[in-house]
XYZ file of N, CA, C and O in Angstrom:
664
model
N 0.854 -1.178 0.000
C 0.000 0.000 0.000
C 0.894 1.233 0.000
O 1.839 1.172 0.787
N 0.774 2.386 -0.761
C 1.567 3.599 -0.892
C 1.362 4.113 0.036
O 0.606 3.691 0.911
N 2.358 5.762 0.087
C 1.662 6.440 1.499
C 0.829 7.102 0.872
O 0.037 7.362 1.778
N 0.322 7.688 -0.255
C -1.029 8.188 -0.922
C -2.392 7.617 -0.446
O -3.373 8.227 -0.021
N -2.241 6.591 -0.586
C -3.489 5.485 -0.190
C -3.614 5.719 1.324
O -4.779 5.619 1.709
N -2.257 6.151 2.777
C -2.847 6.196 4.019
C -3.620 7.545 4.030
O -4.247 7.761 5.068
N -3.704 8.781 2.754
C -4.143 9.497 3.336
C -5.770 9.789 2.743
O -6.186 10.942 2.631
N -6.385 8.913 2.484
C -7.335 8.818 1.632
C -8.204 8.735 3.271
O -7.843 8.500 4.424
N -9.573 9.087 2.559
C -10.420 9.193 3.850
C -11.062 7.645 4.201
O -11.291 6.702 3.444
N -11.230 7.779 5.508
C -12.320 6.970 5.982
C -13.909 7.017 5.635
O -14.318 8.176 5.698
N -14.704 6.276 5.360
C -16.311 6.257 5.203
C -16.616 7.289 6.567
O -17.284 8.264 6.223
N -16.199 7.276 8.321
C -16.536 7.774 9.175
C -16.143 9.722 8.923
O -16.803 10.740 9.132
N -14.412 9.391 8.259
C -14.031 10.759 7.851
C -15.142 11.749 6.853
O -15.321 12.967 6.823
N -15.814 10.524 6.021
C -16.196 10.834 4.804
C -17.627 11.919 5.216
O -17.957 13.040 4.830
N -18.364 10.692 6.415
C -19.575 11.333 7.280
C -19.618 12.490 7.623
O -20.398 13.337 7.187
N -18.511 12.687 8.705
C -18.385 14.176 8.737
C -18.394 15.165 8.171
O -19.092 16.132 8.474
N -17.516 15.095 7.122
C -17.632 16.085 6.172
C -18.546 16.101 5.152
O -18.446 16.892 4.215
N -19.547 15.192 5.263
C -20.948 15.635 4.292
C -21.709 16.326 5.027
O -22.304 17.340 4.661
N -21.765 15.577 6.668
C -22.809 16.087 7.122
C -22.322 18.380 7.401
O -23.045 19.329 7.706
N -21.188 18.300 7.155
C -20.530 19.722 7.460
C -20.844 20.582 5.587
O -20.587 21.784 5.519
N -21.191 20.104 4.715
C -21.283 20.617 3.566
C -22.811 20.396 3.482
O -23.384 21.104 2.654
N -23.540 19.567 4.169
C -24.804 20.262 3.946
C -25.120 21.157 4.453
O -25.978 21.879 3.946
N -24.560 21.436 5.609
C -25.047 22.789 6.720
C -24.019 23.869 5.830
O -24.141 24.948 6.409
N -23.506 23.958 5.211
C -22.186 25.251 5.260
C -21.246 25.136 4.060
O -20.283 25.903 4.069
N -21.374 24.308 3.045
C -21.385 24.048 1.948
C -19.862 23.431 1.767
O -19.208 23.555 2.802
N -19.255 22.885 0.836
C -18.608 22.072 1.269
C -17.014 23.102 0.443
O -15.823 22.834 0.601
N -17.467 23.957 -0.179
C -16.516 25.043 -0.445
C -15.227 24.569 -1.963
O -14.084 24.952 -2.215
N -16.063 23.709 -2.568
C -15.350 23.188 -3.224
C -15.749 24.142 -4.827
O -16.834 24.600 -5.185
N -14.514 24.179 -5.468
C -15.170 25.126 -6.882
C -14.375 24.451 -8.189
O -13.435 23.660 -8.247
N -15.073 25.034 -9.081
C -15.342 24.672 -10.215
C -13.376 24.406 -10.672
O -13.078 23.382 -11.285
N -12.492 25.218 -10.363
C -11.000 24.981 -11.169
C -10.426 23.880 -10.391
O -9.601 23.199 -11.001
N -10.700 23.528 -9.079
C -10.172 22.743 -8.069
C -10.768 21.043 -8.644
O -10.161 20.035 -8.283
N -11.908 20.971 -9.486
C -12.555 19.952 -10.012
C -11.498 19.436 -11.544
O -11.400 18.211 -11.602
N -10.840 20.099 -12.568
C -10.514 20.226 -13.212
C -9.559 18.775 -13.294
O -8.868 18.343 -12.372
N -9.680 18.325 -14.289
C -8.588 16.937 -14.428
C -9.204 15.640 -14.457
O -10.412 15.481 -14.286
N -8.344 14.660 -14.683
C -8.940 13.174 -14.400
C -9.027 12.789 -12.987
O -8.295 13.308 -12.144
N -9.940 11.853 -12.688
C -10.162 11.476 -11.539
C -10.290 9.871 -11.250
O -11.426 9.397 -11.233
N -9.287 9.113 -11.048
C -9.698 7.846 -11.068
C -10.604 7.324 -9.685
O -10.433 7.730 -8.536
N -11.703 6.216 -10.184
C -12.098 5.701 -9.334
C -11.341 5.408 -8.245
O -10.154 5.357 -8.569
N -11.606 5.094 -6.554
C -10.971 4.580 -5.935
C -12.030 3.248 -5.181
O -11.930 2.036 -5.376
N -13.124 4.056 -4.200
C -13.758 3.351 -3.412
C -15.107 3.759 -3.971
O -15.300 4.476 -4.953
N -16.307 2.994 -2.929
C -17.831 3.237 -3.134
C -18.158 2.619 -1.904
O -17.405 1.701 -1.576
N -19.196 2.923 -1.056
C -20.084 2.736 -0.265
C -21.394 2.515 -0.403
O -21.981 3.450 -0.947
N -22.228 1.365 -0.020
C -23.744 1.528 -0.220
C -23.917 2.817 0.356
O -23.266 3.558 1.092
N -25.747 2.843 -0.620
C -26.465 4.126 -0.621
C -27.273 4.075 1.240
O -27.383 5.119 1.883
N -27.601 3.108 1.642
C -28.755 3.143 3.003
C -27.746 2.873 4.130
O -27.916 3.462 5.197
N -26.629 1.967 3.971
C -26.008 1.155 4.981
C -24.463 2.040 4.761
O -23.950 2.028 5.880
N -23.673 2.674 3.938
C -22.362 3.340 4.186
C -21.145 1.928 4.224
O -19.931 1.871 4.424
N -22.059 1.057 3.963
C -20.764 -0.504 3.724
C -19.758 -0.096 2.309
O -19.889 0.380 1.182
N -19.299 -0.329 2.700
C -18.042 -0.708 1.410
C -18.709 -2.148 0.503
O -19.192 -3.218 0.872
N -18.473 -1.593 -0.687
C -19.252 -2.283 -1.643
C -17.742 -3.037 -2.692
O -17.384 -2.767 -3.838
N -17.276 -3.851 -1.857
C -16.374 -4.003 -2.090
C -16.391 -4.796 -3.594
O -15.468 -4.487 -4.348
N -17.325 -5.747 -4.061
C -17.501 -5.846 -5.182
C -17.279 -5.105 -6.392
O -16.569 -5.475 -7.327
N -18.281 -3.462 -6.274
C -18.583 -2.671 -7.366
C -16.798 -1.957 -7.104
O -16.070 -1.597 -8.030
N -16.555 -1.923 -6.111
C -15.174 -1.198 -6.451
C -14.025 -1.935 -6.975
O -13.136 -1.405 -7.640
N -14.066 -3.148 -6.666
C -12.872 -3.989 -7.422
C -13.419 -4.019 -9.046
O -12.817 -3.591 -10.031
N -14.668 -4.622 -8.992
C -15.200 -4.353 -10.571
C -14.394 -2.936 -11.016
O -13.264 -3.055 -11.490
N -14.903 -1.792 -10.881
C -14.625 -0.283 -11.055
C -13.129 -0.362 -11.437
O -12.645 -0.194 -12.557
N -12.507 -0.647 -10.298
C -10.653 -0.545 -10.370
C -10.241 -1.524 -11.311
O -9.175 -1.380 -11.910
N -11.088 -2.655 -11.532
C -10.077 -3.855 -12.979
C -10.683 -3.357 -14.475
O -10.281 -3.775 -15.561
N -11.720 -2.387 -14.268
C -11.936 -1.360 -15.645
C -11.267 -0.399 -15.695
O -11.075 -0.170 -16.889
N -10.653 0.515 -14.932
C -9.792 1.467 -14.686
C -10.933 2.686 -15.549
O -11.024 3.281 -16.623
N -11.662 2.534 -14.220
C -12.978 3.721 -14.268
C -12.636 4.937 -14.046
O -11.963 5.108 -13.029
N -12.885 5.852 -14.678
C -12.544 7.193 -14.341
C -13.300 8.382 -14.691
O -14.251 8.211 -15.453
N -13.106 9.310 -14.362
C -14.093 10.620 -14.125
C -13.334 11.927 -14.805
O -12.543 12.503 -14.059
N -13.472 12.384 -15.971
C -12.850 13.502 -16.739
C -13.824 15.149 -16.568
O -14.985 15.359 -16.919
N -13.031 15.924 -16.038
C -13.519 17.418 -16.111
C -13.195 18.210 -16.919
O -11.969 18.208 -16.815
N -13.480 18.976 -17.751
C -12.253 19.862 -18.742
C -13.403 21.297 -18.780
O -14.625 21.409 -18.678
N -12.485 22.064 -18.942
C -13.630 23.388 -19.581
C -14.178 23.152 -20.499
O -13.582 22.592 -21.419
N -15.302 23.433 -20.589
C -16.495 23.682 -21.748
C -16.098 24.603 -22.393
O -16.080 25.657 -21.757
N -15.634 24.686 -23.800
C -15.332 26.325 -24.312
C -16.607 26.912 -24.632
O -16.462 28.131 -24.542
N -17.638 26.663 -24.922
C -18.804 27.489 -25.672
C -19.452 27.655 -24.126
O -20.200 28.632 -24.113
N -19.390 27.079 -23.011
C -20.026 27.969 -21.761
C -18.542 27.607 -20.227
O -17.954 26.642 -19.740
N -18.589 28.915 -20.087
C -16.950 28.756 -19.327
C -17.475 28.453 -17.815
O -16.691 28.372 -16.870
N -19.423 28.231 -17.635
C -19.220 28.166 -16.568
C -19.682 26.706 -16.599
O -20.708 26.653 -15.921
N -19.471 25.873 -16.937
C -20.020 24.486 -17.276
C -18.211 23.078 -17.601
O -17.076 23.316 -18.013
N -18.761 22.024 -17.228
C -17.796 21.241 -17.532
C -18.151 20.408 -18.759
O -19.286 20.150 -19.160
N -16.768 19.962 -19.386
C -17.225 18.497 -20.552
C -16.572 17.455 -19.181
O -15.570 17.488 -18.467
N -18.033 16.383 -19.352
C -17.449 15.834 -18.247
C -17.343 14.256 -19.051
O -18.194 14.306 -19.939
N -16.754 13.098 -19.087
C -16.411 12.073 -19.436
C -16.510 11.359 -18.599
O -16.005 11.704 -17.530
N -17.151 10.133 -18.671
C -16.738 8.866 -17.807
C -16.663 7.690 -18.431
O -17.500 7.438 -19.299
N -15.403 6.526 -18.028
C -14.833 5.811 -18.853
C -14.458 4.686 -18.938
O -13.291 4.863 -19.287
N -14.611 3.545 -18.866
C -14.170 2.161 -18.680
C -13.386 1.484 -19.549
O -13.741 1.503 -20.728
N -12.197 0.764 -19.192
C -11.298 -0.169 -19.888
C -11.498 -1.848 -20.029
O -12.004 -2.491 -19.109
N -11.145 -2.336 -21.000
C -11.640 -3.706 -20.980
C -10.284 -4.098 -21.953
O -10.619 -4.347 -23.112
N -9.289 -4.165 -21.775
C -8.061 -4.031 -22.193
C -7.485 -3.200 -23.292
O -6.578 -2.375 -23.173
N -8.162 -3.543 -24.426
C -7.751 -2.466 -25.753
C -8.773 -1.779 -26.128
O -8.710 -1.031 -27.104
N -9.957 -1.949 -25.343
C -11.169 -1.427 -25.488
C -11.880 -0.537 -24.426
O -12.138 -0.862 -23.267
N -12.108 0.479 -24.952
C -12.497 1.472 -23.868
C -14.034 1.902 -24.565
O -14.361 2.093 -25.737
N -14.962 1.970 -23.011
C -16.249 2.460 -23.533
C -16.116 4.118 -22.570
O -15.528 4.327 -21.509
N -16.924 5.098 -23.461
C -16.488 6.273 -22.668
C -17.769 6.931 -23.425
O -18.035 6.691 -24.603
N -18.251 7.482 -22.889
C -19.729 8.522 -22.091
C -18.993 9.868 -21.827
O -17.963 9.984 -21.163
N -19.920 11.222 -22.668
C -19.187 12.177 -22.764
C -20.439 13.742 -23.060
O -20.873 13.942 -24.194
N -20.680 14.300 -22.345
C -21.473 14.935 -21.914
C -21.065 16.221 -21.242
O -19.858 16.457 -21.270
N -21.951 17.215 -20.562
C -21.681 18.616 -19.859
C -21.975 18.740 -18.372
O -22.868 17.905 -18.226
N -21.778 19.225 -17.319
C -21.937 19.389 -16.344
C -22.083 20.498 -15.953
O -22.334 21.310 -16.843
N -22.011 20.972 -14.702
C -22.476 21.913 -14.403
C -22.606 22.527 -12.680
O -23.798 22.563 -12.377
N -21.977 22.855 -11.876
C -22.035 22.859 -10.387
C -22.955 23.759 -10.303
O -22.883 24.873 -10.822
N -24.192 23.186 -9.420
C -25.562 24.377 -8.385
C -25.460 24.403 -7.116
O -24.714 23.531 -6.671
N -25.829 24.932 -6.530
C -26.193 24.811 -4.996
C -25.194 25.481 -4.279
O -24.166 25.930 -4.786
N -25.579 25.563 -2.801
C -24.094 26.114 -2.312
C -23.368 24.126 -1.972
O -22.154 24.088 -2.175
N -23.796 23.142 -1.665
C -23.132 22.516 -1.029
C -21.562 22.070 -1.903
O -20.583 21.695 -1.258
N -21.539 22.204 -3.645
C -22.628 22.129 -4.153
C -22.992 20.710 -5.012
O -22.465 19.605 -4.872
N -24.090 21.121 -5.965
C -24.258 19.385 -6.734
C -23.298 19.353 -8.636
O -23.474 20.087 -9.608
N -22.710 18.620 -8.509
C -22.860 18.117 -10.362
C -23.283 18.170 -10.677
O -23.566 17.010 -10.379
N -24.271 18.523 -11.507
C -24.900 18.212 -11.976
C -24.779 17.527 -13.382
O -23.755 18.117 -13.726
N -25.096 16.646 -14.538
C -24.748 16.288 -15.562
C -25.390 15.793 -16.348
O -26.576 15.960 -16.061
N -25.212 15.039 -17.563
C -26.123 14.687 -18.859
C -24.903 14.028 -19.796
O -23.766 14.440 -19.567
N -25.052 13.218 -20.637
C -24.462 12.353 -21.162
C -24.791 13.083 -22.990
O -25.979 13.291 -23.237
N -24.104 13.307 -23.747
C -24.751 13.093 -25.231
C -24.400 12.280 -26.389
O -24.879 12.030 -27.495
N -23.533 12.013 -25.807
C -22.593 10.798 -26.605
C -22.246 9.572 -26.156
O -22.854 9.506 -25.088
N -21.410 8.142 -26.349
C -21.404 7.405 -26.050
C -20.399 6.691 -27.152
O -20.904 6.363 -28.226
N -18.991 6.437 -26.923
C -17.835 5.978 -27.787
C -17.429 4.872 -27.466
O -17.213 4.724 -26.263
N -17.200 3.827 -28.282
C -16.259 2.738 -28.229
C -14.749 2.929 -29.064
O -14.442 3.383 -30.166
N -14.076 2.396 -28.046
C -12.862 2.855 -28.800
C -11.807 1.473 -28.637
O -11.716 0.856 -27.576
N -11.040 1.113 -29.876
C -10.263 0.083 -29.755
C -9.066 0.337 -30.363
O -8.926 0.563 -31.565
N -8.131 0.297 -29.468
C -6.606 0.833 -29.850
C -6.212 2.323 -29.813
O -5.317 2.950 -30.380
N -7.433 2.764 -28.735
C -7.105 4.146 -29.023
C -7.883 5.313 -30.488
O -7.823 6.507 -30.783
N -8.836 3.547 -31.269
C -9.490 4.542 -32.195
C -10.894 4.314 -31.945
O -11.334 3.247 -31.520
N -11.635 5.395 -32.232
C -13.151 4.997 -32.320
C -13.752 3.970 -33.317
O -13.331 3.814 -34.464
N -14.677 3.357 -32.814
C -15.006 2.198 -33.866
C -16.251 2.189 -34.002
O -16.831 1.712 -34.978
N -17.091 3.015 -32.486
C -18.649 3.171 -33.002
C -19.015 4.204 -31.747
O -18.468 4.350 -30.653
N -20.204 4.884 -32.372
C -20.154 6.521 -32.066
C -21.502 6.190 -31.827
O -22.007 5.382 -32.605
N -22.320 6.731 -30.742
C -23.718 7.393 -30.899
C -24.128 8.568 -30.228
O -23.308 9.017 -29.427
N -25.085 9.114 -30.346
C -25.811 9.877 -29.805
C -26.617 9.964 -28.916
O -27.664 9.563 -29.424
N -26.860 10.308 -27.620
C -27.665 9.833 -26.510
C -28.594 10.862 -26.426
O -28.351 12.003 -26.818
N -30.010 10.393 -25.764
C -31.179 10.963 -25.728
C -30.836 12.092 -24.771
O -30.592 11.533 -23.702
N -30.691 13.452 -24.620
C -30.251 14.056 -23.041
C -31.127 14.431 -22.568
O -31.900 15.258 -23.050
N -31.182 14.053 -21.806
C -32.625 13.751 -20.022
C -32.911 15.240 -19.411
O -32.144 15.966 -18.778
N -33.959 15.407 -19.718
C -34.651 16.782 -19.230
C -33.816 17.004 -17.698
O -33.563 15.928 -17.156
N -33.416 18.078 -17.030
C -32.959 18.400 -16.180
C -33.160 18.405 -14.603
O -32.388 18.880 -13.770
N -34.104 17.909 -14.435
C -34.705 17.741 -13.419
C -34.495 16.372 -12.998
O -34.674 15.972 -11.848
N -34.029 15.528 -14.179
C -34.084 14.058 -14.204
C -32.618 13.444 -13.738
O -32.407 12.371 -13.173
N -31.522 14.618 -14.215
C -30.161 14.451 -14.427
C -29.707 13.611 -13.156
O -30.283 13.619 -12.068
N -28.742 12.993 -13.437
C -28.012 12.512 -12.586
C -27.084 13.611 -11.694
O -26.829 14.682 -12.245
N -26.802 13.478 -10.937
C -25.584 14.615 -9.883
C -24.666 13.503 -8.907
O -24.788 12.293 -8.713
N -24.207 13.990 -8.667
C -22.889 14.117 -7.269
C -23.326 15.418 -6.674
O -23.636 16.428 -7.306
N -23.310 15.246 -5.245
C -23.564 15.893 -4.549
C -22.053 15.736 -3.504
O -21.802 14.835 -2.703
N -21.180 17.003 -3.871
C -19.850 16.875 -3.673
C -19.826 17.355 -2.235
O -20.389 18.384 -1.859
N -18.830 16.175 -1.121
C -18.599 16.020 -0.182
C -17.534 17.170 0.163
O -17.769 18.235 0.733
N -16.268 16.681 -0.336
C -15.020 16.832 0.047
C -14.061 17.206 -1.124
O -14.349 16.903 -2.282
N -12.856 17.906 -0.783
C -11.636 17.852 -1.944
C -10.376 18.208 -0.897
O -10.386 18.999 0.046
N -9.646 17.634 -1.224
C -8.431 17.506 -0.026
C -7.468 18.938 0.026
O -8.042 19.195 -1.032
N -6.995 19.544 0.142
C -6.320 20.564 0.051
C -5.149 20.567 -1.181
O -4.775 21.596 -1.745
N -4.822 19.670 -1.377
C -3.938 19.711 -2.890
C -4.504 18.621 -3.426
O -3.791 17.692 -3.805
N -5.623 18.588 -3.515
C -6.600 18.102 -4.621
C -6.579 17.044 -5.088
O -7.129 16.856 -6.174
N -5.748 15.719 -4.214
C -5.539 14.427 -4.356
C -6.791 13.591 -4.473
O -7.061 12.606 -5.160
N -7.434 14.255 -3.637
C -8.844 12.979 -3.767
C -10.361 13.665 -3.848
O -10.484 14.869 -3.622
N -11.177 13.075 -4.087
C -12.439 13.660 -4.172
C -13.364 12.608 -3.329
O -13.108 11.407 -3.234
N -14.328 13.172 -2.816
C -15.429 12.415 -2.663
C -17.215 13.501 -2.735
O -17.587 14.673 -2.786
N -17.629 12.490 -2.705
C -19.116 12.511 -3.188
C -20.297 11.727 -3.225
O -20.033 10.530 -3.332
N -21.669 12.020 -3.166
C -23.036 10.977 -2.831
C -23.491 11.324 -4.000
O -23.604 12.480 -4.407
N -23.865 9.986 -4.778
C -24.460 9.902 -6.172
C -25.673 9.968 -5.998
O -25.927 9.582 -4.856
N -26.966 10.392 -6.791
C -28.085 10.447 -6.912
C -28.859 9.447 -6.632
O -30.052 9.509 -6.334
N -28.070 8.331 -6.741
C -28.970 6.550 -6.017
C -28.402 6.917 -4.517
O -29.024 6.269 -3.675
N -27.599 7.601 -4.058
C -27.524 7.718 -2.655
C -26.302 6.637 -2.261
O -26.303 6.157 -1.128
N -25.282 6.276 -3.206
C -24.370 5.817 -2.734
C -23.033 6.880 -3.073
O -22.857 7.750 -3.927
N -21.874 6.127 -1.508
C -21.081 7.301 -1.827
C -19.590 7.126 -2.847
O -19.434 5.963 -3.218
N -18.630 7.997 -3.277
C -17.667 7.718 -4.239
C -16.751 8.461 -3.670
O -16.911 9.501 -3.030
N -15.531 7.748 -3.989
C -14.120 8.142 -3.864
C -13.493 8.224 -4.524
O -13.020 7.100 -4.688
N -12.729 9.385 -5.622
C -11.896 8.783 -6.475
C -10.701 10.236 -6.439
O -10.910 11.438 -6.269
N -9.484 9.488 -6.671
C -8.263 9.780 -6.489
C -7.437 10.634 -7.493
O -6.680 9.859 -8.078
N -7.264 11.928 -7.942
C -6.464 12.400 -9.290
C -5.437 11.969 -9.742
O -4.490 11.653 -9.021
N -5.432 11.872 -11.056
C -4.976 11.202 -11.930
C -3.565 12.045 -12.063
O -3.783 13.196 -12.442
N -2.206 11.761 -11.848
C -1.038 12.193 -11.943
C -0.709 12.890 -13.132
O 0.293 12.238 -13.426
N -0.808 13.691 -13.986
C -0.064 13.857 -15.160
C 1.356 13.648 -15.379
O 1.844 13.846 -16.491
């Protein structure tokens, strides 16, 4: 285990600091989000267990979470999310958007790529879900030099994932 990995939070660490960003918001902003984000952990949505299944699944796809500026709206993200299956990557690619003070992701998908070897091989177009419907993260935490993230997904389970080194 690295020393990166001892400083990753606890599910109990994790508690605290949601329950402190719903009252007082969790102070996290839009440039501090910026970059790749690899999966790390997940917690059930009712019980806060480690779902140790969906996260080993997650980590042997080498799942990950992409932010970049939107150029046509500077206050919005292109957000990506992405799975590996050795030479084959499926990747979901859409806009986001932070509301609220705590605050939420908000997001939408419009695309949907398969890619093999690094090339695309089949492309579509996704239906994008009236707004009210959207999926979010409802962002917990961000560490002070921006190593890790966490967050409660819209099914009410929680996520951990770790930035991606350039």
């Amino acid at each position: 285990m690295s020393a990166d990995k001892l400083l990753l939070p606890k599910i109990s660490k994790i508690l605290e600091l949601e329950a402190s960003a719903r009252k007082d918001g969790s102070g996290i902003e839009f440039s501090t989000l910026l970059g790749t984000w690899n999966f790390n952990n997940v917690w059930e949505s009712k019980t806060n267990d480690e779902n140790q299944i969906a996260a080993t699944f997650l980590k042997v796809l080498s799942a990950n979470l992409e932010l970049s500026l939107c150029k046509d709206d500077p206050d919005s993200f292109v957000i990506s999310n992405s799975v590996n299956f050795g030479l084959i990557s499926i990747k979901f690619i859409g806009k986001g958007s932070l509301i609220r003070k705590q605050p939420l992701l908000s997001f939408y998908f419009e695309n949907v790529n398969i890619n093999f070897l690094n090339r695309n091989i089949f492309g579509r177009k996704l239906k994008v879900i009236e707004e009210k419907k959207r999926p979010f993260f409802a962002l917990i935490a961000i560490d002070k030099e921006c190593k890790w993230l966490t967050a409660r997904g819209k099914g009410g389970g929680i996520a951990l994932w770790e930035k991606k080194l350039s």
